[in-house]
Amino acid sequence: MPDLSQYTGTWTIDPTHTRLGFTARHAMVTKVRGAFTEFEGTLTLDGANPDNSAITLTAQMASIDTGSADRDGHVRSADFFDVEQFPTMTFASAAVKQTDDDEFILAGDLTIKGVSRPVEIKVDLDGIVTDPWGNTRAGFEGKAEISRKDFGLTWNVPLDGGGVLVSDKIAIALDVSATKNA
């Protein structure tokens, strides 16, 4: 395992260089991609013992962007996220396990619409550099899959030929940039 001890400390997720994305199947034949555009988060990295590291993230549910204003409005409604009653989604890690030099598993609780469920996110460390402004910056990619029904997101429409309008399985894709706090 590489020596990450020089990177111990608190890191702030950079929302201008981060994407919190997801993909859902629509009408059983295509995929709809979207992202949350307003969020904040921190990483507490223990470089000597990465298992002691932690991450917290809060996303504003009203910031959903799927490329369609009508669809975004529907997803914000009580049929799905009910953003007036549940304005945020949160993730708080409970464990971080380093599985290879640059691979990790984040285990923690994802809370959507007031329902918390354990989730594991496979994370790859893309690198750590000093950017042109002197900041120590780290890049990560993460993937997970969740069942939206586990979070009480059950609205759907049956299709005449079988199946449903919106898939239960949601693929999560994260591209995260974080800067180390001074």
Coordinates of N, CA and C in Angstrom, one line a residue:
M1 N 0.8 -1.2 0.0 CA 0.0 0.0 0.0 C 0.9 1.3 0.0
P2 N 0.5 2.3 -0.7 CA 1.3 3.5 -0.8 C 1.2 4.2 0.6
D3 N 2.2 5.1 0.9 CA 2.2 5.9 2.1 C 1.4 7.1 1.8
L4 N 0.2 7.2 2.4 CA -0.7 8.3 2.3 C -0.6 9.2 3.5
S5 N 0.3 9.0 4.5 CA 0.3 9.7 5.7 C 0.5 11.2 5.5
Q6 N 1.2 11.7 4.5 CA 1.4 13.1 4.2 C 0.0 13.8 3.9
Y7 N -1.0 13.0 3.6 CA -2.3 13.6 3.2 C -3.3 13.5 4.3
T8 N -2.9 13.2 5.5 CA -3.8 13.2 6.7 C -4.3 14.6 6.9
G9 N -5.6 14.7 7.2 CA -6.2 16.0 7.5 C -7.6 16.0 7.0
T10 N -8.2 17.2 7.0 CA -9.6 17.4 6.5 C -9.5 18.0 5.1
W11 N -10.4 17.5 4.3 CA -10.5 17.9 2.9 C -11.9 18.4 2.7
T12 N -12.1 19.4 1.8 CA -13.4 19.9 1.4 C -13.7 19.5 0.0
I13 N -14.9 19.0 -0.2 CA -15.3 18.6 -1.6 C -15.5 19.9 -2.3
D14 N -15.0 19.9 -3.5 CA -15.0 21.1 -4.4 C -16.2 20.9 -5.3
P15 N -17.4 21.6 -5.1 CA -18.6 21.4 -5.9 C -18.4 21.8 -7.3
T16 N -17.5 22.7 -7.7 CA -17.4 23.2 -9.0 C -16.6 22.1 -9.9
H17 N -16.0 21.2 -9.3 CA -15.2 20.1 -10.0 C -15.7 18.7 -9.6
T18 N -16.9 18.6 -9.1 CA -17.4 17.4 -8.6 C -18.8 17.1 -9.2
R19 N -19.1 15.9 -9.5 CA -20.4 15.5 -10.1 C -21.0 14.4 -9.2
L20 N -22.2 14.6 -8.7 CA -22.9 13.6 -8.0 C -24.0 13.1 -8.9
G21 N -23.7 12.1 -9.7 CA -24.6 11.6 -10.8 C -25.3 10.3 -10.5
F22 N -26.3 10.1 -11.3 CA -27.1 8.9 -11.2 C -27.7 8.5 -12.5
T23 N -28.1 7.3 -12.7 CA -28.7 6.8 -13.9 C -29.9 5.9 -13.5
A24 N -31.0 6.1 -14.2 CA -32.2 5.3 -14.0 C -32.7 4.8 -15.3
R25 N -33.3 3.7 -15.4 CA -33.9 3.2 -16.6 C -35.3 3.9 -16.8
H26 N -35.6 4.3 -18.0 CA -36.9 4.9 -18.3 C -37.6 4.0 -19.3
A27 N -38.9 3.6 -19.1 CA -39.7 2.8 -20.0 C -39.0 1.5 -20.4
M28 N -38.1 1.1 -19.6 CA -37.5 -0.2 -19.8 C -36.5 -0.3 -21.0
V29 N -36.4 0.9 -21.7 CA -35.6 0.8 -23.0 C -34.5 1.9 -23.0
T30 N -34.5 2.8 -22.2 CA -33.5 3.8 -22.3 C -33.0 4.2 -20.9
K31 N -32.0 5.0 -20.8 CA -31.5 5.5 -19.5 C -31.6 7.0 -19.4
V32 N -32.0 7.5 -18.2 CA -32.0 8.9 -17.9 C -30.9 9.2 -16.9
R33 N -30.1 10.1 -17.2 CA -29.0 10.5 -16.3 C -29.3 11.9 -15.7
G34 N -28.8 12.0 -14.5 CA -29.0 13.3 -13.8 C -27.9 13.5 -12.8
A35 N -28.0 14.6 -12.1 CA -27.0 14.9 -11.1 C -27.7 15.9 -10.1
F36 N -27.1 16.0 -8.9 CA -27.4 17.1 -7.9 C -26.3 18.1 -8.0
T37 N -26.7 19.4 -8.2 CA -25.8 20.5 -8.5 C -25.4 21.3 -7.2
E38 N -26.2 21.1 -6.1 CA -25.8 21.9 -4.9 C -25.6 20.9 -3.8
F39 N -24.4 20.9 -3.2 CA -24.0 20.0 -2.2 C -22.7 20.5 -1.5
E40 N -22.5 19.9 -0.4 CA -21.2 20.1 0.4 C -20.8 18.9 1.1
G41 N -19.5 18.8 1.3 CA -19.0 17.6 2.0 C -17.6 17.7 2.4
T42 N -17.2 16.9 3.4 CA -15.8 16.9 3.9 C -15.3 15.4 4.0
L43 N -14.0 15.3 3.8 CA -13.4 14.0 4.0 C -12.4 14.2 5.2
T44 N -12.3 13.3 6.1 CA -11.3 13.3 7.1 C -10.4 12.1 6.8
L45 N -9.2 12.4 6.3 CA -8.3 11.4 5.9 C -7.3 11.1 6.9
D46 N -7.2 9.8 7.3 CA -6.1 9.3 8.1 C -5.2 8.5 7.2
G47 N -4.1 9.2 6.7 CA -3.2 8.6 5.7 C -2.5 7.4 6.3
A48 N -2.2 7.4 7.6 CA -1.4 6.3 8.2 C -2.3 5.1 8.3
N49 N -3.6 5.3 8.5 CA -4.6 4.2 8.7 C -5.9 4.6 8.0
P50 N -5.9 4.4 6.6 CA -7.1 4.8 5.9 C -8.4 4.3 6.4
D51 N -8.4 3.2 7.1 CA -9.6 2.6 7.7 C -10.3 3.6 8.7
N52 N -9.5 4.5 9.3 CA -10.0 5.5 10.2 C -10.5 6.8 9.5
S53 N -10.5 6.8 8.2 CA -11.0 8.0 7.5 C -12.5 8.0 7.5
A54 N -13.1 9.2 7.1 CA -14.5 9.4 7.1 C -14.9 10.4 6.1
I55 N -16.2 10.3 5.6 CA -16.7 11.3 4.7 C -18.2 11.6 5.1
T56 N -18.5 12.9 4.9 CA -19.9 13.3 5.1 C -20.3 14.1 3.9
L57 N -21.5 14.0 3.5 CA -22.0 14.7 2.3 C -23.4 15.1 2.5
T58 N -23.8 16.3 2.1 CA -25.2 16.7 2.1 C -25.5 17.3 0.8
A59 N -26.5 16.8 0.1 CA -27.0 17.4 -1.2 C -28.4 18.0 -1.1
Q60 N -28.6 19.1 -1.7 CA -29.9 19.7 -1.8 C -30.7 19.0 -2.9
M61 N -31.8 18.4 -2.4 CA -32.6 17.6 -3.4 C -33.3 18.5 -4.5
A62 N -33.6 19.7 -4.2 CA -34.2 20.6 -5.2 C -33.2 20.9 -6.3
S63 N -31.9 20.6 -6.1 CA -30.9 20.9 -7.2 C -30.8 19.8 -8.2
I64 N -31.7 18.9 -8.2 CA -31.7 17.8 -9.2 C -31.7 18.4 -10.6
D65 N -30.9 17.8 -11.5 CA -30.9 18.3 -12.9 C -30.8 17.0 -13.8
T66 N -31.9 16.7 -14.5 CA -31.9 15.6 -15.5 C -32.0 16.1 -16.9
G67 N -31.9 17.4 -17.1 CA -32.0 18.0 -18.5 C -33.4 18.2 -18.9
S68 N -34.4 18.0 -18.1 CA -35.8 18.3 -18.4 C -36.5 18.9 -17.2
A69 N -36.9 20.2 -17.4 CA -37.5 20.9 -16.3 C -38.8 20.2 -15.8
D70 N -39.6 19.7 -16.8 CA -40.8 19.0 -16.4 C -40.5 17.8 -15.5
R71 N -39.5 17.0 -16.0 CA -39.2 15.8 -15.2 C -38.6 16.2 -13.9
D72 N -37.7 17.2 -13.8 CA -37.1 17.6 -12.6 C -38.2 18.0 -11.6
G73 N -39.2 18.8 -12.1 CA -40.3 19.2 -11.2 C -41.1 18.0 -10.7
H74 N -41.3 17.0 -11.5 CA -42.0 15.8 -11.0 C -41.2 15.0 -10.0
V75 N -39.9 14.9 -10.2 CA -39.0 14.2 -9.3 C -38.9 15.0 -7.9
R76 N -39.0 16.3 -8.0 CA -39.0 17.1 -6.7 C -40.3 16.9 -5.9
S77 N -41.4 16.5 -6.6 CA -42.7 16.5 -6.0 C -42.8 15.3 -5.0
A78 N -44.0 15.2 -4.3 CA -44.2 14.2 -3.3 C -44.2 12.8 -4.0
D79 N -44.4 12.7 -5.3 CA -44.4 11.4 -5.9 C -43.0 10.7 -5.8
F80 N -42.0 11.6 -5.7 CA -40.6 11.1 -5.5 C -39.9 11.6 -4.3
F81 N -39.1 12.7 -4.4 CA -38.3 13.2 -3.3 C -39.0 14.1 -2.3
D82 N -40.2 14.7 -2.6 CA -40.9 15.5 -1.7 C -40.0 16.5 -1.0
V83 N -39.3 17.3 -1.9 CA -38.3 18.2 -1.4 C -38.7 19.3 -0.4
E84 N -40.0 19.6 -0.4 CA -40.5 20.5 0.6 C -40.4 20.0 2.0
Q85 N -40.7 18.7 2.1 CA -40.6 18.0 3.4 C -39.2 17.4 3.7
F86 N -38.5 17.0 2.7 CA -37.2 16.4 2.8 C -36.2 17.1 1.9
P87 N -35.7 18.2 2.3 CA -34.9 19.0 1.4 C -33.5 18.5 1.1
T88 N -33.0 17.6 1.9 CA -31.6 17.1 1.7 C -31.5 15.6 1.7
M89 N -30.4 15.2 1.1 CA -30.0 13.8 1.1 C -28.6 13.8 1.7
T90 N -28.3 12.8 2.6 CA -27.0 12.8 3.2 C -26.4 11.4 3.1
F91 N -25.1 11.5 3.2 CA -24.3 10.2 3.3 C -23.3 10.5 4.4
A92 N -23.2 9.5 5.3 CA -22.2 9.6 6.4 C -21.5 8.2 6.4
S93 N -20.2 8.2 6.2 CA -19.5 6.9 6.2 C -19.4 6.3 7.7
A94 N -19.4 5.0 7.7 CA -19.3 4.3 9.0 C -17.9 3.6 9.0
A95 N -17.4 3.2 7.8 CA -16.2 2.5 7.7 C -15.6 2.8 6.3
V96 N -14.3 2.8 6.2 CA -13.5 3.0 5.0 C -12.5 1.8 5.0
K97 N -12.6 1.0 3.9 CA -11.6 -0.1 3.8 C -10.8 0.1 2.5
Q98 N -9.5 0.1 2.7 CA -8.6 0.1 1.5 C -8.5 -1.3 1.0
T99 N -8.8 -1.5 -0.2 CA -8.8 -2.9 -0.8 C -7.6 -3.1 -1.8
D100 N -7.0 -2.0 -2.2 CA -5.8 -2.0 -3.1 C -5.1 -0.7 -2.9
D101 N -4.0 -0.5 -3.7 CA -3.3 0.8 -3.6 C -4.2 2.0 -3.7
D102 N -5.1 2.0 -4.7 CA -5.9 3.1 -5.0 C -7.4 2.8 -5.0
E103 N -7.8 1.7 -4.3 CA -9.2 1.3 -4.3 C -9.7 1.2 -2.9
F104 N -10.9 1.7 -2.7 CA -11.5 1.7 -1.3 C -12.9 1.3 -1.4
I105 N -13.5 0.9 -0.3 CA -14.9 0.7 -0.1 C -15.4 1.6 1.0
L106 N -16.3 2.5 0.7 CA -16.9 3.3 1.7 C -18.2 2.7 2.1
A107 N -18.4 2.4 3.3 CA -19.6 1.8 3.9 C -20.2 2.9 4.8
G108 N -21.5 3.2 4.6 CA -22.1 4.2 5.4 C -23.6 4.2 5.2
D109 N -24.2 5.2 5.8 CA -25.7 5.4 5.7 C -26.0 6.5 4.7
L110 N -26.8 6.1 3.8 CA -27.4 7.1 2.8 C -28.8 7.4 3.3
T111 N -29.2 8.6 3.4 CA -30.5 9.0 3.8 C -31.2 9.8 2.7
I112 N -32.3 9.3 2.3 CA -33.1 9.9 1.3 C -34.6 9.9 1.8
K113 N -35.2 11.0 1.7 CA -36.6 11.1 2.1 C -36.9 10.6 3.5
G114 N -35.9 10.9 4.4 CA -36.0 10.5 5.8 C -35.7 9.1 6.1
V115 N -35.4 8.3 5.1 CA -35.1 6.9 5.3 C -33.6 6.6 5.1
S116 N -33.0 6.0 6.1 CA -31.5 5.7 6.1 C -31.3 4.2 5.8
R117 N -30.4 3.9 4.9 CA -30.1 2.6 4.6 C -28.6 2.5 4.4
P118 N -28.0 1.3 4.8 CA -26.6 1.1 4.5 C -26.3 1.0 3.0
V119 N -25.2 1.6 2.6 CA -24.7 1.6 1.2 C -23.2 1.4 1.2
E120 N -22.8 0.6 0.2 CA -21.3 0.5 0.0 C -21.0 1.2 -1.3
I121 N -20.0 2.0 -1.3 CA -19.6 2.7 -2.6 C -18.1 2.3 -2.9
K122 N -17.9 1.8 -4.0 CA -16.6 1.4 -4.5 C -15.9 2.7 -5.0
V123 N -14.8 3.0 -4.5 CA -14.1 4.3 -4.8 C -12.7 4.0 -5.3
D124 N -12.4 4.7 -6.4 CA -11.0 4.6 -6.9 C -10.4 6.0 -6.7
L125 N -9.2 6.0 -6.1 CA -8.4 7.3 -6.0 C -7.7 7.5 -7.4
D126 N -8.1 8.6 -8.0 CA -7.5 8.9 -9.3 C -6.2 9.6 -9.2
G127 N -5.9 10.2 -8.1 CA -4.6 10.9 -7.9 C -4.7 12.0 -6.9
I128 N -3.5 12.4 -6.5 CA -3.4 13.6 -5.6 C -2.3 14.5 -6.2
V129 N -2.6 15.8 -6.4 CA -1.6 16.7 -7.0 C -1.7 18.0 -6.2
T130 N -0.7 18.9 -6.6 CA -0.7 20.3 -6.2 C -1.2 21.0 -7.4
D131 N -2.3 21.7 -7.2 CA -2.9 22.5 -8.4 C -2.1 23.8 -8.6
P132 N -2.4 24.5 -9.7 CA -1.6 25.7 -10.0 C -1.8 26.8 -8.9
W133 N -2.7 26.7 -8.0 CA -3.0 27.7 -7.0 C -2.4 27.3 -5.6
G134 N -1.6 26.2 -5.6 CA -1.0 25.7 -4.4 C -1.8 24.8 -3.5
N135 N -3.0 24.4 -4.0 CA -3.9 23.5 -3.2 C -3.5 22.1 -3.4
T136 N -3.5 21.3 -2.4 CA -3.4 19.9 -2.6 C -4.8 19.3 -2.9
R137 N -4.9 18.7 -4.1 CA -6.2 18.3 -4.6 C -6.2 16.8 -4.9
A138 N -7.3 16.1 -4.5 CA -7.4 14.7 -4.7 C -8.6 14.5 -5.6
G139 N -8.5 13.5 -6.5 CA -9.7 13.1 -7.3 C -10.1 11.6 -7.1
F140 N -11.4 11.4 -7.0 CA -11.9 10.1 -6.8 C -13.1 9.8 -7.7
E141 N -13.2 8.5 -8.0 CA -14.4 8.1 -8.8 C -15.1 7.0 -7.9
G142 N -16.4 7.1 -7.8 CA -17.2 6.2 -7.0 C -18.4 5.6 -7.7
K143 N -18.7 4.4 -7.4 CA -19.9 3.7 -8.0 C -20.6 2.9 -7.0
A144 N -21.9 2.9 -7.1 CA -22.8 2.1 -6.3 C -24.1 1.9 -7.0
E145 N -24.9 1.0 -6.5 CA -26.2 0.8 -7.0 C -27.2 0.6 -5.8
I146 N -28.3 1.3 -5.9 CA -29.3 1.2 -4.8 C -30.7 0.9 -5.4
S147 N -31.5 0.5 -4.5 CA -32.9 0.3 -4.8 C -33.7 1.5 -4.4
R148 N -34.3 2.2 -5.3 CA -35.1 3.4 -4.8 C -36.2 3.0 -3.9
K149 N -36.8 1.8 -4.0 CA -37.9 1.4 -3.2 C -37.4 1.3 -1.7
D150 N -36.1 1.0 -1.5 CA -35.6 0.9 -0.1 C -35.7 2.3 0.6
F151 N -35.9 3.4 -0.2 CA -35.9 4.7 0.4 C -37.4 5.3 0.3
G152 N -38.3 4.4 0.1 CA -39.7 4.9 0.0 C -40.1 5.5 -1.3
L153 N -39.2 5.4 -2.3 CA -39.5 6.0 -3.6 C -40.2 5.0 -4.5
T154 N -41.5 4.9 -4.4 CA -42.2 3.8 -5.0 C -43.1 4.2 -6.2
W155 N -43.2 5.5 -6.5 CA -44.1 5.9 -7.6 C -43.7 5.2 -8.8
N156 N -44.7 4.8 -9.6 CA -44.4 4.2 -10.9 C -45.6 4.0 -11.7
V157 N -45.5 3.7 -13.0 CA -46.6 3.5 -13.9 C -46.3 2.2 -14.7
P158 N -47.2 1.2 -14.7 CA -47.0 0.0 -15.4 C -47.1 0.3 -16.9
L159 N -46.3 -0.5 -17.7 CA -46.3 -0.3 -19.2 C -47.2 -1.4 -19.8
D160 N -47.9 -1.1 -20.9 CA -48.8 -2.0 -21.5 C -48.0 -3.3 -21.9
G161 N -46.8 -3.2 -22.4 CA -46.1 -4.4 -22.8 C -45.4 -5.1 -21.7
G162 N -45.6 -4.7 -20.5 CA -44.9 -5.3 -19.3 C -43.8 -4.3 -18.8
G163 N -43.4 -4.5 -17.6 CA -42.4 -3.6 -17.0 C -43.1 -2.3 -16.5
V164 N -42.2 -1.4 -16.1 CA -42.6 -0.1 -15.5 C -41.9 1.0 -16.1
L165 N -42.4 2.2 -15.9 CA -41.9 3.5 -16.4 C -40.5 3.8 -15.9
V166 N -40.3 3.6 -14.5 CA -39.1 4.0 -13.9 C -38.5 2.8 -13.2
S167 N -37.2 2.5 -13.4 CA -36.5 1.3 -12.8 C -36.4 1.5 -11.3
D168 N -36.4 0.4 -10.6 CA -36.1 0.4 -9.2 C -34.6 0.6 -8.9
K169 N -33.8 0.0 -9.7 CA -32.3 0.1 -9.5 C -31.8 1.4 -10.0
I170 N -31.1 2.1 -9.2 CA -30.5 3.4 -9.6 C -29.0 3.2 -9.5
A171 N -28.3 3.5 -10.6 CA -26.8 3.5 -10.5 C -26.3 4.9 -10.1
I172 N -25.4 4.9 -9.2 CA -24.8 6.1 -8.7 C -23.4 6.2 -9.2
A173 N -23.0 7.3 -9.8 CA -21.7 7.6 -10.3 C -21.2 8.9 -9.8
L174 N -20.0 8.8 -9.1 CA -19.5 10.0 -8.4 C -18.1 10.4 -9.1
D175 N -17.9 11.6 -9.4 CA -16.6 12.1 -9.7 C -16.3 13.3 -8.8
V176 N -15.4 13.0 -7.9 CA -15.2 13.9 -6.7 C -13.8 14.5 -6.8
S177 N -13.8 15.9 -6.6 CA -12.5 16.6 -6.4 C -12.6 17.2 -5.0
A178 N -11.5 17.1 -4.3 CA -11.5 17.6 -2.9 C -10.1 18.3 -2.7
T179 N -10.1 19.4 -1.9 CA -8.9 20.1 -1.6 C -8.6 20.0 -0.1
K180 N -7.3 19.8 0.2 CA -6.9 19.7 1.6 C -7.0 21.1 2.3
N181 N -7.6 21.1 3.4 CA -7.7 22.3 4.2 C -6.3 22.7 4.8
A182 N -6.0 24.0 4.9 CA -4.7 24.4 5.4 C -4.6 24.1 6.9

